Short mmCIF file of C-alpha atoms in Angstrom, two decimals:
data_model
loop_
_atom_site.label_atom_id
_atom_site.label_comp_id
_atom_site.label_asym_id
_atom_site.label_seq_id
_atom_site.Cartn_x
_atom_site.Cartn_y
_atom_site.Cartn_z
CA UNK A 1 -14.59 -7.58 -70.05
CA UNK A 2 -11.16 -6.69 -70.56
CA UNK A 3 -11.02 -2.80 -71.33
CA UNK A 4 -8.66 -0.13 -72.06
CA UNK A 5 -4.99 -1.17 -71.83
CA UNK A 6 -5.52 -4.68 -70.68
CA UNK A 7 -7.06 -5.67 -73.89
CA UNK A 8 -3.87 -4.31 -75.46
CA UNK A 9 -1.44 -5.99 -73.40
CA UNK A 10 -3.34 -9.53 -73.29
CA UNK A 11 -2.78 -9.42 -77.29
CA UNK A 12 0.85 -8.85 -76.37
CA UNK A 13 1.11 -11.42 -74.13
CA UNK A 14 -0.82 -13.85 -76.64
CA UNK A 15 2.06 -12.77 -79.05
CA UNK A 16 4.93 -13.44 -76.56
CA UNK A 17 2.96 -17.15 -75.41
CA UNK A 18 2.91 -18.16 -78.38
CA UNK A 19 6.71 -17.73 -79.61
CA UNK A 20 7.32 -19.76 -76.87
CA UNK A 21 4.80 -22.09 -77.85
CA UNK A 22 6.60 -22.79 -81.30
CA UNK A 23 9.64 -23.40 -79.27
CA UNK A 24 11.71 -20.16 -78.45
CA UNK A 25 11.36 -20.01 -74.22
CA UNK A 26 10.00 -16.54 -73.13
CA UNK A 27 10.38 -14.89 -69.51
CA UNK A 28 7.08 -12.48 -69.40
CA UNK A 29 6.66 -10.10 -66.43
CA UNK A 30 3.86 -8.13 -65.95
CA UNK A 31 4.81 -4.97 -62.99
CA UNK A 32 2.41 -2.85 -61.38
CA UNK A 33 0.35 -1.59 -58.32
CA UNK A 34 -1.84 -3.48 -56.82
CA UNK A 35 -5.07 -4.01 -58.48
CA UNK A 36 -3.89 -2.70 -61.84
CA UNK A 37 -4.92 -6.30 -63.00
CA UNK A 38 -1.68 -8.47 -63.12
CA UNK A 39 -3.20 -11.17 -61.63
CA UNK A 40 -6.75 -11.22 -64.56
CA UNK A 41 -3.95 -10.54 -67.01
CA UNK A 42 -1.98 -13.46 -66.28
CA UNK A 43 -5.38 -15.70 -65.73
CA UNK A 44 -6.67 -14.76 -68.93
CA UNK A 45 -3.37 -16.07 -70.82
CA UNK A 46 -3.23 -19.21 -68.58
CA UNK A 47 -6.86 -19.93 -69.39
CA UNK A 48 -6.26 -19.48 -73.63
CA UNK A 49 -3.07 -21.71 -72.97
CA UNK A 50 -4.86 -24.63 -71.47
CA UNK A 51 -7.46 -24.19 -74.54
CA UNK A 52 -4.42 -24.60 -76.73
CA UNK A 53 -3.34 -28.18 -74.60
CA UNK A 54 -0.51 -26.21 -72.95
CA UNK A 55 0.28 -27.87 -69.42
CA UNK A 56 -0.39 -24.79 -66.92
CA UNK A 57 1.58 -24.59 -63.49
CA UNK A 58 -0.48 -21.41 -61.65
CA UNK A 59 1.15 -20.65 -58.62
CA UNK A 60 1.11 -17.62 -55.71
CA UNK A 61 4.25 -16.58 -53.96
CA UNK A 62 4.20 -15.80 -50.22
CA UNK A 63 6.43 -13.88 -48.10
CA UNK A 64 9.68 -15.37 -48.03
CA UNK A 65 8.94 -18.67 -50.25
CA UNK A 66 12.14 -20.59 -50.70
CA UNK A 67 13.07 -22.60 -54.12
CA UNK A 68 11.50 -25.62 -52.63
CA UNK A 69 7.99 -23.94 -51.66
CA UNK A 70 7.46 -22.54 -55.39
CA UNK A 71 8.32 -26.40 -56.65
CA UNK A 72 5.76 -27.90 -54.59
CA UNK A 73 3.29 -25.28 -55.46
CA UNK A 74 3.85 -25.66 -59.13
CA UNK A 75 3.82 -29.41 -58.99
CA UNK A 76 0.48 -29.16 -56.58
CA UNK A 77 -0.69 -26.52 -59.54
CA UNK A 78 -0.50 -28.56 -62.70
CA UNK A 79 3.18 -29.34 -63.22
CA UNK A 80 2.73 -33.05 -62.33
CA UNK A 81 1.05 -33.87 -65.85
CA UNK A 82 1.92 -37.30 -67.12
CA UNK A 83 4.90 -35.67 -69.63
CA UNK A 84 6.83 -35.23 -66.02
CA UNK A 85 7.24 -39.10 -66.21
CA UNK A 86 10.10 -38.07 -68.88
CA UNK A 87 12.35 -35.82 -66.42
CA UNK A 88 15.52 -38.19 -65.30
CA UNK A 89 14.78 -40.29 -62.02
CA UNK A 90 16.98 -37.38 -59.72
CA UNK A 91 14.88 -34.58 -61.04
CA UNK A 92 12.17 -36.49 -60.32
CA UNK A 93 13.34 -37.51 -56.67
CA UNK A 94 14.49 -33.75 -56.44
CA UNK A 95 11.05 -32.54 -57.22
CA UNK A 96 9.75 -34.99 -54.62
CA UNK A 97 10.99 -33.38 -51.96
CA UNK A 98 8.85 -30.74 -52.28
CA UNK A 99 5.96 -32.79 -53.14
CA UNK A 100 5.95 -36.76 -51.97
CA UNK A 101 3.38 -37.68 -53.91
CA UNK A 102 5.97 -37.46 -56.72
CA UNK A 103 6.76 -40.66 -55.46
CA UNK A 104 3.79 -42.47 -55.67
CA UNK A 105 2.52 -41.24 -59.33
CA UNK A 106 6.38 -42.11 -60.34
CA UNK A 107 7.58 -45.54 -58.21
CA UNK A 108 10.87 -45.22 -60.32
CA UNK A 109 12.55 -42.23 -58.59
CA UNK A 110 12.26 -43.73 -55.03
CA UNK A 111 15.86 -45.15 -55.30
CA UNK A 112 17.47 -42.36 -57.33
CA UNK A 113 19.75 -39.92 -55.46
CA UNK A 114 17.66 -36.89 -55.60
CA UNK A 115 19.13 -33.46 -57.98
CA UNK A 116 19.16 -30.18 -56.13
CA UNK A 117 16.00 -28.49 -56.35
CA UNK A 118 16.69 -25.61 -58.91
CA UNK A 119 18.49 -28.61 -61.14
CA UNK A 120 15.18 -30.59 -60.29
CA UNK A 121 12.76 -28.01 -61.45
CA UNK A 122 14.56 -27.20 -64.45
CA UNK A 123 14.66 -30.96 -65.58
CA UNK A 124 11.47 -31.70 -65.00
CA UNK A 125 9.86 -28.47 -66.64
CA UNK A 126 12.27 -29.29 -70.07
CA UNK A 127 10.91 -32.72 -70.02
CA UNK A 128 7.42 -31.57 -70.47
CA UNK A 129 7.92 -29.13 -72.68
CA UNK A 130 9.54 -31.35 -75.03
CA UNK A 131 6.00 -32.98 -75.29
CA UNK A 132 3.87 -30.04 -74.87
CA UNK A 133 3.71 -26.40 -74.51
CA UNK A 134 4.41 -25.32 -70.83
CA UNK A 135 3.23 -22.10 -69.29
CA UNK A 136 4.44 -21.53 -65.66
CA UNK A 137 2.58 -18.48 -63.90
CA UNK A 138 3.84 -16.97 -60.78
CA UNK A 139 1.98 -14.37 -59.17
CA UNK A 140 3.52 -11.94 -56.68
CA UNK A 141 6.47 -12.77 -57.40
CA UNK A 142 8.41 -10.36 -55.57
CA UNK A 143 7.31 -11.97 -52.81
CA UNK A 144 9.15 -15.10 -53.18
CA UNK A 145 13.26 -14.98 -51.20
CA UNK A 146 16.04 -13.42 -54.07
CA UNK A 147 17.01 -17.39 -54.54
CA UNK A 148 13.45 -18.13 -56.32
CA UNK A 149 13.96 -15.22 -59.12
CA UNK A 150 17.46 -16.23 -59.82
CA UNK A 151 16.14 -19.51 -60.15
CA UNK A 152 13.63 -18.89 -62.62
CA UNK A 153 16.43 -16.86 -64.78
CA UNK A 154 18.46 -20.01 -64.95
CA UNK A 155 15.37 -21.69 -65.89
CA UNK A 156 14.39 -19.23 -68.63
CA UNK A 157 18.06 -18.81 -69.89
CA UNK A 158 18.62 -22.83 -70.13
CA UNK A 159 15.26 -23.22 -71.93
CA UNK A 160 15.63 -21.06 -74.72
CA UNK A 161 14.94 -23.93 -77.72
CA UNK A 162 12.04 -25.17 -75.18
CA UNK A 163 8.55 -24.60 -75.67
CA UNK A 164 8.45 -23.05 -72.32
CA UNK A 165 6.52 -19.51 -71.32
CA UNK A 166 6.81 -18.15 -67.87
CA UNK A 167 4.93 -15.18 -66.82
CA UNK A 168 5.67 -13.49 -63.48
CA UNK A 169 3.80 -10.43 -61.92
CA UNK A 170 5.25 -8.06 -59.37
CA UNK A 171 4.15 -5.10 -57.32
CA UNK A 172 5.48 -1.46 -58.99
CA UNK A 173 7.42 -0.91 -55.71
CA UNK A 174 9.12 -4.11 -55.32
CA UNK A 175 13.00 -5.59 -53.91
CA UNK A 176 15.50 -5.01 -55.97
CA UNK A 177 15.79 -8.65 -57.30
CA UNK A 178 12.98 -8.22 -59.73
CA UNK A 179 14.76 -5.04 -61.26
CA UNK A 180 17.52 -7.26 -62.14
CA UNK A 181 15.43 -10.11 -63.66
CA UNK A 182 13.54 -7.03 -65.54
CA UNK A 183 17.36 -5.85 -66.77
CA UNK A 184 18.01 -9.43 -68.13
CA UNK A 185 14.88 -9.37 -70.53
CA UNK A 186 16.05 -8.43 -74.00
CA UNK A 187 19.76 -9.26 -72.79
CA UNK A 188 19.85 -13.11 -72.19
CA UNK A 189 16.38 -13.61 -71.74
CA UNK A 190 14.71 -13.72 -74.15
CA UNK A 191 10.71 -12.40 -73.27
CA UNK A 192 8.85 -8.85 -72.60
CA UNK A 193 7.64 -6.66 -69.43
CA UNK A 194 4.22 -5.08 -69.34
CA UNK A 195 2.88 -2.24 -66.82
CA UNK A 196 -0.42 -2.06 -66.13
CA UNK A 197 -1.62 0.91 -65.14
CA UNK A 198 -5.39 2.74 -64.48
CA UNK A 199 -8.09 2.92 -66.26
CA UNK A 200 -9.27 5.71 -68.72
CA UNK A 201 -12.95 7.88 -68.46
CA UNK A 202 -13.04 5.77 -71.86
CA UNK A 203 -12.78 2.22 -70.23
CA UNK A 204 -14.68 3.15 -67.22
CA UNK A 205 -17.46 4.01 -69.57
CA UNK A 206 -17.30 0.98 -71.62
CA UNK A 207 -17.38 -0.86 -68.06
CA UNK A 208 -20.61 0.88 -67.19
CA UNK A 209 -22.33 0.25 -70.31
CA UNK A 210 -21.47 -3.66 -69.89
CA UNK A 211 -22.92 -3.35 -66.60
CA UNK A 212 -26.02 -0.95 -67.04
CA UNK A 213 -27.00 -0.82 -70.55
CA UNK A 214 -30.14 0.96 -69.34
CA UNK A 215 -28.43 3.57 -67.94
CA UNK A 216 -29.13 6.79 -70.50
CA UNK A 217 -26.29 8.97 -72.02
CA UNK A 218 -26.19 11.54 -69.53
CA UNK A 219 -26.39 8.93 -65.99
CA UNK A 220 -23.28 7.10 -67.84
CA UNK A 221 -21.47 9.85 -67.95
CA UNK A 222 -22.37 10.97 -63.94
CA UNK A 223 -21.34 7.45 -63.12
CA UNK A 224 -18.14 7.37 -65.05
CA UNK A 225 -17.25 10.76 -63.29
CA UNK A 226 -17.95 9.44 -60.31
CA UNK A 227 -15.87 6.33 -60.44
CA UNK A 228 -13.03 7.92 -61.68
CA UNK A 229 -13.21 10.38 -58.78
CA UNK A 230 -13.57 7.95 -56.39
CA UNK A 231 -10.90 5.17 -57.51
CA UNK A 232 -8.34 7.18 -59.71
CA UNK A 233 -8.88 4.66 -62.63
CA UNK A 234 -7.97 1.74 -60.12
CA UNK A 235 -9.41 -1.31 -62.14
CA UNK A 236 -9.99 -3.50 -59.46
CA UNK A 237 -12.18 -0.66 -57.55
CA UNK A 238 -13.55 0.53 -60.42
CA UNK A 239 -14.74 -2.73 -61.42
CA UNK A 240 -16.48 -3.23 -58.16
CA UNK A 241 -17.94 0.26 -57.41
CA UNK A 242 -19.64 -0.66 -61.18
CA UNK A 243 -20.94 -4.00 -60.19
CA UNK A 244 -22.19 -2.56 -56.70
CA UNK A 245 -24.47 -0.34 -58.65
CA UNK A 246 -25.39 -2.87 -60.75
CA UNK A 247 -26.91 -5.07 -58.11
CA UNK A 248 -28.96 -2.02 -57.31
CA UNK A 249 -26.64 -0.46 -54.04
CA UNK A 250 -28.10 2.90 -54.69
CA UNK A 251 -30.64 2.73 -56.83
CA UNK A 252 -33.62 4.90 -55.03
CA UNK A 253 -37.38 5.93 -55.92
CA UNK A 254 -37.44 8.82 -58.08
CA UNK A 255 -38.02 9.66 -61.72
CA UNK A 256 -39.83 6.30 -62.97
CA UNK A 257 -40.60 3.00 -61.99
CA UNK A 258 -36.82 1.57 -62.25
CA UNK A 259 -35.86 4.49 -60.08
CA UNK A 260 -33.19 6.97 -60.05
CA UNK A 261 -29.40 6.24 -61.61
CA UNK A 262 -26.68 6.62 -59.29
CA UNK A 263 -25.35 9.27 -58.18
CA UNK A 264 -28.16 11.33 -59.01
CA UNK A 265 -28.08 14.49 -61.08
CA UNK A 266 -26.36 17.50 -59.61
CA UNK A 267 -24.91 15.09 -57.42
CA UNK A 268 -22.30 13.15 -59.10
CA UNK A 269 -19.48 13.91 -56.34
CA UNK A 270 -21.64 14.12 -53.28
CA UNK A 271 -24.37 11.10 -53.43
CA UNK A 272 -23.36 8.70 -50.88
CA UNK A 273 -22.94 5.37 -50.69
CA UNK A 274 -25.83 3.32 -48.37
CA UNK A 275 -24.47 1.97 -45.31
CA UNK A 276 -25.96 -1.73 -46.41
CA UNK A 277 -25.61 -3.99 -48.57
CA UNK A 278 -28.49 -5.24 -50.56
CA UNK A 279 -30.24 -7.92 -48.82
CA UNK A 280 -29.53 -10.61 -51.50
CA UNK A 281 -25.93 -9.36 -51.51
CA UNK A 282 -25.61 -9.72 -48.04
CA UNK A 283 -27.12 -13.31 -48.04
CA UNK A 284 -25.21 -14.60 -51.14
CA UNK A 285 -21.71 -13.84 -49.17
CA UNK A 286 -23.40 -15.47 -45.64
CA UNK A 287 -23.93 -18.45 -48.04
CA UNK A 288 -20.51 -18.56 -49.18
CA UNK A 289 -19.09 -17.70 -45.26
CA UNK A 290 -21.01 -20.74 -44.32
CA UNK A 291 -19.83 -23.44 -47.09
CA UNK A 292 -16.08 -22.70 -45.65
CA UNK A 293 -15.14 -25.45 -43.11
CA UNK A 294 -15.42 -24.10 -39.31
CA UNK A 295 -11.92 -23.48 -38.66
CA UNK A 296 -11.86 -21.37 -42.38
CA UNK A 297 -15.05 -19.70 -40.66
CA UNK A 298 -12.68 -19.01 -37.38
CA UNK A 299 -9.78 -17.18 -39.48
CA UNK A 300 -12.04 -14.94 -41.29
CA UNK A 301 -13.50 -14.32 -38.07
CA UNK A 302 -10.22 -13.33 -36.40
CA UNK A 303 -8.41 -11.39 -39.26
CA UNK A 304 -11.66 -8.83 -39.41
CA UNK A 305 -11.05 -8.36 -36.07
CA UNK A 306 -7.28 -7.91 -36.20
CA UNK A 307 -6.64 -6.53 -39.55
CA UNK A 308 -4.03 -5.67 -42.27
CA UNK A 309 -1.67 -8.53 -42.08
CA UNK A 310 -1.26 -10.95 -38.98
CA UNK A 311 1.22 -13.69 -38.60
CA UNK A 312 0.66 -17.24 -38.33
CA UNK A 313 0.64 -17.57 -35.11
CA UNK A 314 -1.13 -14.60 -34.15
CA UNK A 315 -3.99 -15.74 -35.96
CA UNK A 316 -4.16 -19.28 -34.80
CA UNK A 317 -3.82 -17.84 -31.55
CA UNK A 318 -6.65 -15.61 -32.08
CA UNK A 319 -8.82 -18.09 -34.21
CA UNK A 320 -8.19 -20.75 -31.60
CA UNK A 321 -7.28 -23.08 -34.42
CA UNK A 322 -4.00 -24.95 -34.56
CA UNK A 323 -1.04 -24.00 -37.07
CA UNK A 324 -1.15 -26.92 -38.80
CA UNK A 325 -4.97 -26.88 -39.23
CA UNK A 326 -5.08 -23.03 -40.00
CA UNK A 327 -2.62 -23.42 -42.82
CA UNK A 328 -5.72 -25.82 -44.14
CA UNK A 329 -8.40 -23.08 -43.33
CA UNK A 330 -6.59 -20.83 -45.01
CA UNK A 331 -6.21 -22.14 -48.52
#
């Protein structure tokens, strides 16, 4: 469950989506560290927009993407909905040159002299918002080359009257383009900016009593201590240090048949962690290793072996996979 100030700021975001649902465009940007919970912020308002029959484009930025590589990942992520067939026969040849397939789902554009791909993408996204609402999600978006951002601001700032949302989420300690898109928000663009931050002993405990409603008064409390001593209120570690005890990582023989809550009394900031995983923990992620394709088997493989981040070519070197095929493996 959503807890603590994430519950707060997903109403807020509800708020902002659906101004721009009733047709006044809104630039959203949620900015903080990582694992603060940008990304289950901005999944939880793309999943209530598709329940509303918005069209959803969900994309993730890499390092460096150009104008073109966020186009084709929007179109790939739910921009080429059938309203797209409305866009002029340049945006659509313009959007096709990030995607081809454009150019089979729309036969018309093939002999149109294609628009530049910022024109392109703001086209296209106006003529499906004229239909329908139109959320466009980038995550990590600091990520993406300075040209991206000040695309998106044209984007935002030419679709006021639209029915257009787009929600962007950065790192805390990010370039200096996002600061200006951030400056623009309440000044020609029209939207709101959001900081998640850590979580509270109070949403920590109303994690753990989600997770272990067994777990008396007094072991709640232990385990909330502990949590918050051991991830600072980090939701993404707190969540999973609560679900790790959950699937019994430390439970141990002691006081009655269910054993003894973790950490155990006296010991809230010195009970270790087992070295192991539980055995159907460890099984359930061999089944899921497994189901990837062997090369996706080979880059895993590689990168715990490397670590932190490798490039491309390092890790097809290392994976003995080829780029091309890697790029696969890796999606």
């Amino acid at each position: 469950p959503l807890v603590g100030t994430g519950r707060r700021q997903l109403v807020a975001l509800l708020d902002a989506w659906r101004e721009a649902a009733a047709g006044s465009a809104r630039l959203m940007l949620l900015r903080g560290d990582p694992g603060t919970g940008k990304t289950r912020l901005a999944d939880e308002l793309a999943a209530r927009a598709r329940l509303d029959g918005a069209a959803v484009a969900y994309a993730r930025a890499l390092e460096g993407d150009s104008v073109a590589d966020l186009v084709g990942a929007w179109v790939r992520g739910g921009l080429a909905v059938s309203e797209l067939a409305g866009a002029p026969p340049a945006a659509l040849a313009g959007l096709a040159a990030a995607d081809p397939d454009l150019l089979v789902r729309f036969p018309g554009a093939r002999s149109a002299a294609p628009q530049a791909m910022g024109e392109a993408l703001t086209a296209g996204a106006l003529a499906v918002a004229e239909i329908r609402p139109l959320l466009l999600v980038l995550d990590d978006a600091h990520r993406a080359a300075p040209e991206v951002l000040a695309a998106i601001g044209r984007l935002a700032q030419r679709g006021r009257p639209a029915r257009l949302g787009i929600l962007l989420t950065v790192a805390t300690q990010s370039a200096a383009d996002t600061d200006v898109v951030s400056e623009r928000i309440g000044r020609d663009l029209a939207g709101t900016e959001l900081a998640p931050g850590p979580l509270a002993d109070a949403d920590v405990g109303e994690l753990v009593a989600w997770a272990l409603p067994d777990y008396r008064a007094d072991e709640a409390k232990r385990l909330v201590r502990r949590v918050m001593a051991d991830t600072a209120g980090n939701p993404f570690l707190a969540v999973e240090l609560v679900l790790a005890v959950r699937a019994g990582l430390t439970l141990s023989a002691g006081r009655d048949d269910r054993g003894e809550a973790w950490p155990a009394r006296r010991r809230t900031l010195d009970d270790t962690l087992p070295s192991e995983l539980p055995p159907s923990v460890a099984a359930a992620l061999r089944r899921r290793y497994r189901a990837l394709s062997e090369s996706a088997q080979r880059a895993l493989a590689a990168l715990a072996v490397l670590g932190g981040r490798t490039p491309l070519d390092a890790l097809a070197l290392g994976a003995d996979v080829a780029r091309a095929e890697l790029e696969g493996a890796l999606d």
